[in-house]
PDB file of C-alpha atoms in Angstrom:
ATOM      1  CA  GLU A 280     -18.857  -5.837 -19.857  1.00 48.00           C
ATOM      2  CA  GLU A 281     -19.918  -2.820 -17.902  1.00 56.00           C
ATOM      3  CA  ARG A 282     -17.028   0.440 -17.544  1.00 61.00           C
ATOM      4  CA  LYS A 283     -17.128   2.018 -14.203  1.00 69.00           C
ATOM      5  CA  GLU A 284     -16.319   5.992 -15.124  1.00 73.00           C
ATOM      6  CA  LEU A 285     -16.162   7.005 -11.791  1.00 76.00           C
ATOM      7  CA  VAL A 286     -16.834   4.775  -8.460  1.00 78.00           C
ATOM      8  CA  LEU A 287     -17.313   6.298  -5.207  1.00 82.00           C
ATOM      9  CA  VAL A 288     -15.755   3.739  -2.653  1.00 84.00           C
ATOM     10  CA  ARG A 289     -17.221   5.223   1.213  1.00 88.00           C
ATOM     11  CA  LYS A 290     -14.648   4.979   5.001  1.00 90.00           C
ATOM     12  CA  ALA A 291     -16.424   2.632   5.949  1.00 90.00           C
ATOM     13  CA  GLN A 292     -17.492   0.700   3.182  1.00 88.00           C
ATOM     14  CA  ARG A 293     -12.798   0.112   1.955  1.00 88.00           C
ATOM     15  CA  PRO A 294     -12.237  -3.412   1.277  1.00 87.00           C
ATOM     16  CA  ARG A 295     -10.239  -4.865   4.026  1.00 87.00           C
ATOM     17  CA  LYS A 296      -7.780  -7.029   4.500  1.00 87.00           C
ATOM     18  CA  ILE A 297      -6.611  -7.458   8.513  1.00 87.00           C
ATOM     19  CA  SER A 298      -4.229  -9.470   9.336  1.00 88.00           C
ATOM     20  CA  GLU A 299      -3.342  -9.876  13.101  1.00 83.00           C
ATOM     21  CA  GLU A 300      -1.121 -12.248  12.971  1.00 84.00           C
ATOM     22  CA  ALA A 301       1.407  -9.482  11.427  1.00 82.00           C
ATOM     23  CA  HIS A 302      -0.154  -6.440  12.909  1.00 92.00           C
ATOM     24  CA  TYR A 303      -1.596  -4.772   9.485  1.00 91.00           C
ATOM     25  CA  THR A 304      -5.015  -3.675   7.873  1.00 93.00           C
ATOM     26  CA  ILE A 305      -4.813  -3.128   3.992  1.00 91.00           C
ATOM     27  CA  GLU A 306      -8.343  -0.793   2.705  1.00 93.00           C
ATOM     28  CA  GLN A 307      -9.060  -1.011  -1.141  1.00 89.00           C
ATOM     29  CA  LEU A 308      -9.876   2.935  -1.670  1.00 90.00           C
ATOM     30  CA  ALA A 309     -10.506   2.954  -5.553  1.00 83.00           C
ATOM     31  CA  SER A 310     -12.364  -0.560  -5.668  1.00 66.00           C
ATOM     32  CA  GLY A 311     -15.608  -1.350  -7.968  1.00 61.00           C
ATOM     33  CA  LEU A 312     -13.402  -0.088 -10.949  1.00 63.00           C
ATOM     34  CA  LEU A 313     -12.597  -2.060 -14.176  1.00 63.00           C
ATOM     35  CA  ASN A 314      -9.229  -2.153 -15.975  1.00 69.00           C
ATOM     36  CA  ILE A 315      -8.260  -0.459 -12.963  1.00 75.00           C
ATOM     37  CA  SER A 316      -4.026  -0.482 -13.830  1.00 82.00           C
ATOM     38  CA  MET A 317      -3.271   1.608 -10.704  1.00 86.00           C
ATOM     39  CA  GLU A 318      -4.479   0.334  -7.074  1.00 88.00           C
ATOM     40  CA  PRO A 319      -4.535   2.983  -3.990  1.00 92.00           C
ATOM     41  CA  ARG A 320      -4.449   1.291  -0.500  1.00 93.00           C
ATOM     42  CA  LEU A 321      -4.584   2.198   2.364  1.00 96.00           C
ATOM     43  CA  VAL A 322      -1.988   0.788   4.935  1.00 95.00           C
ATOM     44  CA  THR A 323      -2.319   0.980   8.895  1.00 96.00           C
ATOM     45  CA  LEU A 324       0.234  -0.664  10.690  1.00 96.00           C
ATOM     46  CA  ASP A 325       0.586  -1.554  14.525  1.00 96.00           C
ATOM     47  CA  VAL A 326       3.933  -0.766  16.707  1.00 95.00           C
ATOM     48  CA  GLY A 327       5.157  -4.528  15.712  1.00 93.00           C
ATOM     49  CA  GLY A 328       3.577  -4.636  12.644  1.00 94.00           C
ATOM     50  CA  GLU A 329       4.579  -5.227   9.092  1.00 92.00           C
ATOM     51  CA  THR A 330       3.317  -6.262   5.779  1.00 90.00           C
ATOM     52  CA  GLY A 331       4.168  -8.760   3.822  1.00 80.00           C
ATOM     53  CA  GLU A 332       6.247  -8.603   0.424  1.00 71.00           C
ATOM     54  CA  ASP A 333       3.477  -9.570  -2.026  1.00 68.00           C
ATOM     55  CA  LEU A 334       2.833  -5.660  -1.855  1.00 74.00           C
ATOM     56  CA  SER A 335       4.387  -5.076  -4.659  1.00 70.00           C
ATOM     57  CA  ALA A 336       5.040  -7.827  -6.167  1.00 67.00           C
ATOM     58  CA  HIS A 337       2.659  -7.379  -8.896  1.00 70.00           C
ATOM     59  CA  ALA A 338       3.037  -4.007  -9.820  1.00 78.00           C
ATOM     60  CA  ALA A 339       4.918  -2.558 -12.777  1.00 85.00           C
ATOM     61  CA  GLU A 340       5.794   0.407 -10.535  1.00 90.00           C
ATOM     62  CA  ALA A 341       4.890   1.821  -6.767  1.00 90.00           C
ATOM     63  CA  PHE A 342       4.077   4.873  -5.103  1.00 93.00           C
ATOM     64  CA  GLY A 343       4.108   5.475  -1.166  1.00 95.00           C
ATOM     65  CA  LEU A 344       3.389   8.884   1.280  1.00 98.00           C
ATOM     66  CA  MET A 345       3.336   8.675   4.157  1.00 98.00           C
ATOM     67  CA  LEU A 346       1.195  10.491   6.220  1.00 98.00           C
ATOM     68  CA  GLU A 347       1.794   9.533   9.942  1.00 98.00           C
ATOM     69  CA  GLY A 348       4.556   8.099  12.107  1.00 97.00           C
ATOM     70  CA  LYS A 349       7.482   6.237  10.660  1.00 97.00           C
ATOM     71  CA  VAL A 350       8.695   2.374   8.934  1.00 97.00           C
ATOM     72  CA  GLU A 351      11.741   0.939   7.232  1.00 95.00           C
ATOM     73  CA  VAL A 352      10.591  -0.059   3.208  1.00 92.00           C
ATOM     74  CA  VAL A 353      12.609  -2.851   2.468  1.00 90.00           C
ATOM     75  CA  ARG A 354      13.720  -4.598  -0.692  1.00 84.00           C
ATOM     76  CA  GLY A 355      15.556  -7.728  -0.830  1.00 80.00           C
ATOM     77  CA  LYS A 356      18.270  -8.083   2.327  1.00 80.00           C
ATOM     78  CA  GLU A 357      20.427  -4.968   1.205  1.00 78.00           C
ATOM     79  CA  THR A 358      17.430  -1.726   1.067  1.00 82.00           C
ATOM     80  CA  LYS A 359      16.458  -0.397   3.586  1.00 90.00           C
ATOM     81  CA  LEU A 360      14.702   2.945   3.473  1.00 93.00           C
ATOM     82  CA  SER A 361      13.473   4.569   6.782  1.00 96.00           C
ATOM     83  CA  MET A 362      10.102   7.229   6.226  1.00 97.00           C
ATOM     84  CA  GLU A 363       8.121   9.496   8.604  1.00 97.00           C
ATOM     85  CA  ALA A 364       5.200  11.613   8.020  1.00 97.00           C
ATOM     86  CA  GLY A 365       5.682  13.045   5.189  1.00 98.00           C
ATOM     87  CA  ASP A 366       7.945  11.498   3.100  1.00 98.00           C
ATOM     88  CA  SER A 367       7.263   9.502  -0.305  1.00 97.00           C
ATOM     89  CA  VAL A 368       8.977   7.153  -2.389  1.00 94.00           C
ATOM     90  CA  TYR A 369       8.848   6.202  -6.004  1.00 92.00           C
ATOM     91  CA  VAL A 370       9.446   2.017  -7.113  1.00 88.00           C
ATOM     92  CA  ARG A 371       9.961   1.125 -10.636  1.00 85.00           C
ATOM     93  CA  SER A 372      10.150  -2.115 -10.900  1.00 72.00           C
ATOM     94  CA  PRO A 373       9.035  -3.648  -7.318  1.00 62.00           C
ATOM     95  CA  GLN A 374      10.571  -6.851  -6.580  1.00 75.00           C
ATOM     96  CA  PRO A 375       9.037  -7.913  -3.652  1.00 80.00           C
ATOM     97  CA  LEU A 376       9.043  -5.442  -0.767  1.00 86.00           C
ATOM     98  CA  LYS A 377       8.077  -4.961   2.643  1.00 89.00           C
ATOM     99  CA  ILE A 378       7.029  -2.819   5.266  1.00 93.00           C
ATOM    100  CA  VAL A 379       8.136  -2.655   9.123  1.00 94.00           C
ATOM    101  CA  ASN A 380       6.401   0.114  11.503  1.00 96.00           C
ATOM    102  CA  ALA A 381       9.918   0.876  13.467  1.00 95.00           C
ATOM    103  CA  GLY A 382       8.579   3.876  15.256  1.00 95.00           C
ATOM    104  CA  SER A 383       6.191   3.339  18.809  1.00 96.00           C
ATOM    105  CA  GLN A 384       3.317   4.085  17.065  1.00 96.00           C
ATOM    106  CA  LYS A 385       0.246   3.273  14.807  1.00 97.00           C
ATOM    107  CA  ALA A 386       2.102   4.364  11.808  1.00 97.00           C
ATOM    108  CA  GLU A 387      -0.245   5.072   7.979  1.00 97.00           C
ATOM    109  CA  LEU A 388       0.714   5.250   4.034  1.00 97.00           C
ATOM    110  CA  LEU A 389      -1.241   5.241   0.655  1.00 97.00           C
ATOM    111  CA  TRP A 390      -0.100   3.144  -1.271  1.00 94.00           C
ATOM    112  CA  VAL A 391       0.098   3.341  -4.380  1.00 92.00           C
ATOM    113  CA  THR A 392       0.197   0.483  -7.040  1.00 89.00           C
ATOM    114  CA  PHE A 393       0.826   0.386 -11.043  1.00 88.00           C
ATOM    115  CA  SER A 394       0.519  -2.801 -13.493  1.00 81.00           C
ATOM    116  CA  ALA A 395       1.167  -2.505 -17.047  1.00 69.00           C
ATOM    117  CA  ALA A 396      -0.683  -0.242 -19.088  1.00 56.00           C
ATOM    118  CA  LEU A 397      -3.868  -1.555 -20.166  1.00 48.00           C
TER     119      LEU A 397
END
């Protein structure tokens, strides 16, 4: 099994998941690394958009940094965190959560999940 220690992912070649119904795009930022325990993604939400609840379902930890716009991070029925550009969030042992665009413009955030150590 080949082990890649350094992989460049060009912007135009990022693997993308696009949901036209939920109005979001998720781009993989470290595609091609084998045995990776960190998965960085760029999440873009159109106005009214939201991710599915599986964004962090299989992760041990997650970190998010708002780049632009405003979102709510919804975890379970009780927790809602509002985030604006420059805000960050760290989640240990994330239960399924979703991110909802709570603003009047496109929202974009860097979302990094960490799996258990390999």
